[in-house]
């Protein structure tokens, strides 16, 4: 779900804020036109949710008398550094305002893959701030951070366990109860 979630974030930013959104794998990015949004990441932080997420029975095969247990997923928060480049400080302030509105209007990202559709809460960890002066290329820049919470990765591991159909309980007085 990580790939689908990243794609969904990029599509959201392209459709709502700016058509020029780039996912960067490194620290140097070539921008063909302004304004631009550069996403660096995701950096992933694992969340410990095993207490809330025990193994689940995904199927019961009565013919073979087994239950199929699915190993729970691992959960991650995805963090992106967001760099914004604009031609003026006024354009940058408009970007920041639009980012704030977007986070309020569309709090959930809906990511879909061939097996699942999931909604993830996302938020600005820090809203982009404005550099007071432009850089050497006369470009105004701002930097912030987005976090997408609780993205799961399923292992696909399944275990089979025998089903218990009948239990005989014997008591001291030799009575038997069938459960």
Short mmCIF file of C-alpha atoms in Angstrom, two decimals:
data_model
loop_
_atom_site.label_atom_id
_atom_site.label_comp_id
_atom_site.label_asym_id
_atom_site.label_seq_id
_atom_site.Cartn_x
_atom_site.Cartn_y
_atom_site.Cartn_z
CA UNK A 1 0.00 0.00 0.00
CA UNK A 2 2.99 2.34 0.24
CA UNK A 3 3.28 2.84 -3.53
CA UNK A 4 -0.45 3.42 -3.88
CA UNK A 5 -0.47 5.86 -0.96
CA UNK A 6 2.43 7.89 -2.39
CA UNK A 7 0.71 8.02 -5.79
CA UNK A 8 -2.51 9.17 -4.13
CA UNK A 9 -0.70 11.99 -2.30
CA UNK A 10 0.97 13.15 -5.53
CA UNK A 11 -2.37 13.10 -7.40
CA UNK A 12 -4.04 15.07 -4.61
CA UNK A 13 -1.35 17.77 -4.63
CA UNK A 14 -1.37 17.95 -8.45
CA UNK A 15 -5.14 18.29 -8.67
CA UNK A 16 -5.68 20.65 -5.73
CA UNK A 17 -2.53 22.78 -5.42
CA UNK A 18 -0.10 22.67 -8.35
CA UNK A 19 0.29 20.51 -11.45
CA UNK A 20 4.08 20.48 -11.11
CA UNK A 21 4.73 17.93 -8.33
CA UNK A 22 7.96 15.93 -8.32
CA UNK A 23 8.90 12.95 -6.13
CA UNK A 24 12.62 13.30 -5.48
CA UNK A 25 15.00 10.46 -4.78
CA UNK A 26 17.90 12.75 -3.94
CA UNK A 27 18.82 16.20 -2.78
CA UNK A 28 19.28 17.79 -6.22
CA UNK A 29 16.18 18.19 -8.38
CA UNK A 30 15.83 19.96 -11.69
CA UNK A 31 12.66 22.03 -11.93
CA UNK A 32 11.46 22.86 -15.42
CA UNK A 33 8.91 25.50 -14.42
CA UNK A 34 7.57 27.36 -11.42
CA UNK A 35 5.68 26.97 -9.19
CA UNK A 36 6.78 23.50 -8.13
CA UNK A 37 6.30 21.11 -5.24
CA UNK A 38 9.12 18.67 -4.51
CA UNK A 39 8.39 15.71 -2.24
CA UNK A 40 11.38 14.03 -0.61
CA UNK A 41 10.64 10.67 0.93
CA UNK A 42 8.91 8.82 2.25
CA UNK A 43 10.85 8.20 5.42
CA UNK A 44 9.05 5.38 7.22
CA UNK A 45 8.63 4.91 10.94
CA UNK A 46 7.16 1.62 12.14
CA UNK A 47 4.29 1.79 14.61
CA UNK A 48 3.85 -0.95 17.19
CA UNK A 49 0.25 -2.11 16.93
CA UNK A 50 0.50 -5.81 17.71
CA UNK A 51 -1.64 -5.48 20.84
CA UNK A 52 -4.49 -4.09 18.71
CA UNK A 53 -3.88 -6.37 15.75
CA UNK A 54 -3.87 -10.07 16.60
CA UNK A 55 -3.85 -12.77 13.95
CA UNK A 56 -7.21 -13.07 12.26
CA UNK A 57 -9.04 -16.01 10.82
CA UNK A 58 -9.33 -15.28 7.11
CA UNK A 59 -11.05 -18.55 6.12
CA UNK A 60 -12.51 -21.71 7.64
CA UNK A 61 -12.31 -24.96 5.67
CA UNK A 62 -14.87 -27.30 7.26
CA UNK A 63 -14.16 -30.11 4.81
CA UNK A 64 -10.51 -30.32 5.85
CA UNK A 65 -11.26 -29.15 9.40
CA UNK A 66 -8.78 -26.25 9.36
CA UNK A 67 -8.81 -22.54 9.99
CA UNK A 68 -6.54 -20.24 7.98
CA UNK A 69 -4.98 -17.47 10.06
CA UNK A 70 -3.58 -14.33 8.48
CA UNK A 71 -0.52 -12.79 10.10
CA UNK A 72 -1.28 -9.16 11.01
CA UNK A 73 0.23 -6.36 8.94
CA UNK A 74 3.06 -4.07 9.99
CA UNK A 75 2.10 -0.41 10.30
CA UNK A 76 4.13 2.62 9.23
CA UNK A 77 3.88 6.39 9.29
CA UNK A 78 5.17 7.90 6.03
CA UNK A 79 6.94 11.25 6.35
CA UNK A 80 7.65 13.54 3.41
CA UNK A 81 9.74 16.70 3.32
CA UNK A 82 7.85 19.15 1.12
CA UNK A 83 9.79 21.85 -0.69
CA UNK A 84 7.94 24.58 -2.53
CA UNK A 85 9.45 26.88 -5.11
CA UNK A 86 7.63 30.01 -6.37
CA UNK A 87 8.42 33.14 -8.34
CA UNK A 88 7.29 35.57 -5.61
CA UNK A 89 6.66 35.79 -1.90
CA UNK A 90 2.98 36.50 -2.61
CA UNK A 91 2.69 33.25 -4.61
CA UNK A 92 4.35 31.41 -1.73
CA UNK A 93 1.84 32.82 0.77
CA UNK A 94 -1.01 31.71 -1.49
CA UNK A 95 0.52 28.22 -1.62
CA UNK A 96 0.74 28.04 2.16
CA UNK A 97 -2.87 29.15 2.53
CA UNK A 98 -4.03 26.60 -0.07
CA UNK A 99 -2.08 23.85 1.68
CA UNK A 100 -3.77 24.68 4.96
CA UNK A 101 -7.23 24.60 3.36
CA UNK A 102 -6.49 21.31 1.62
CA UNK A 103 -5.53 19.62 4.88
CA UNK A 104 -8.84 20.75 6.38
CA UNK A 105 -11.02 19.80 3.37
CA UNK A 106 -9.47 16.46 2.46
CA UNK A 107 -8.20 14.88 5.66
CA UNK A 108 -8.23 11.34 4.25
CA UNK A 109 -6.28 9.85 1.36
CA UNK A 110 -7.98 6.91 -0.35
CA UNK A 111 -5.39 4.47 -1.70
CA UNK A 112 -6.43 1.47 -3.77
CA UNK A 113 -4.53 -1.62 -4.88
CA UNK A 114 -5.71 -4.91 -6.37
CA UNK A 115 -6.64 -6.32 -2.94
CA UNK A 116 -7.77 -3.42 -0.79
CA UNK A 117 -9.05 0.12 -0.62
CA UNK A 118 -7.89 2.03 2.43
CA UNK A 119 -8.26 5.54 3.78
CA UNK A 120 -5.36 7.14 5.61
CA UNK A 121 -5.27 10.23 7.75
CA UNK A 122 -2.64 12.73 6.65
CA UNK A 123 -1.59 16.03 8.15
CA UNK A 124 1.03 18.72 8.02
CA UNK A 125 3.60 18.08 10.69
CA UNK A 126 4.92 21.54 9.89
CA UNK A 127 3.24 23.77 7.33
CA UNK A 128 5.72 25.22 4.82
CA UNK A 129 7.34 28.40 5.99
CA UNK A 130 8.49 31.23 3.77
CA UNK A 131 12.13 32.15 3.27
CA UNK A 132 12.22 35.93 3.43
CA UNK A 133 14.66 36.37 0.57
CA UNK A 134 14.85 34.49 -2.72
CA UNK A 135 17.76 32.17 -3.50
CA UNK A 136 20.51 32.89 -6.01
CA UNK A 137 18.13 32.04 -8.88
CA UNK A 138 15.57 34.56 -7.55
CA UNK A 139 13.25 31.73 -6.50
CA UNK A 140 11.33 31.89 -3.25
CA UNK A 141 11.32 28.64 -1.34
CA UNK A 142 9.49 27.12 1.58
CA UNK A 143 9.81 23.83 3.39
CA UNK A 144 7.35 21.77 5.43
CA UNK A 145 6.58 18.21 6.35
CA UNK A 146 3.62 15.90 5.64
CA UNK A 147 2.88 12.70 7.56
CA UNK A 148 0.54 9.94 6.42
CA UNK A 149 -0.46 7.79 9.39
CA UNK A 150 -0.85 4.02 9.79
CA UNK A 151 -0.10 2.65 6.33
CA UNK A 152 -0.12 -1.12 6.55
CA UNK A 153 2.00 -3.71 4.78
CA UNK A 154 0.61 -7.22 4.73
CA UNK A 155 3.06 -10.10 4.72
CA UNK A 156 0.81 -12.51 2.86
CA UNK A 157 1.81 -15.15 5.40
CA UNK A 158 -0.99 -17.51 6.30
CA UNK A 159 -0.95 -20.33 8.83
CA UNK A 160 -3.33 -23.25 9.08
CA UNK A 161 -4.66 -24.62 12.34
CA UNK A 162 -6.94 -27.57 12.98
CA UNK A 163 -10.52 -26.85 13.89
CA UNK A 164 -11.81 -28.30 17.12
CA UNK A 165 -15.19 -29.80 16.44
CA UNK A 166 -15.90 -31.70 19.59
CA UNK A 167 -14.54 -31.54 23.10
CA UNK A 168 -15.31 -34.24 25.66
CA UNK A 169 -15.08 -33.13 29.25
CA UNK A 170 -15.01 -35.88 31.87
CA UNK A 171 -15.83 -35.19 35.49
CA UNK A 172 -14.90 -37.16 38.59
CA UNK A 173 -18.29 -38.86 38.69
CA UNK A 174 -17.67 -40.30 35.17
CA UNK A 175 -20.23 -38.03 33.48
CA UNK A 176 -19.21 -36.76 30.07
CA UNK A 177 -20.34 -33.51 28.53
CA UNK A 178 -20.01 -32.95 24.82
CA UNK A 179 -19.36 -29.40 23.70
#
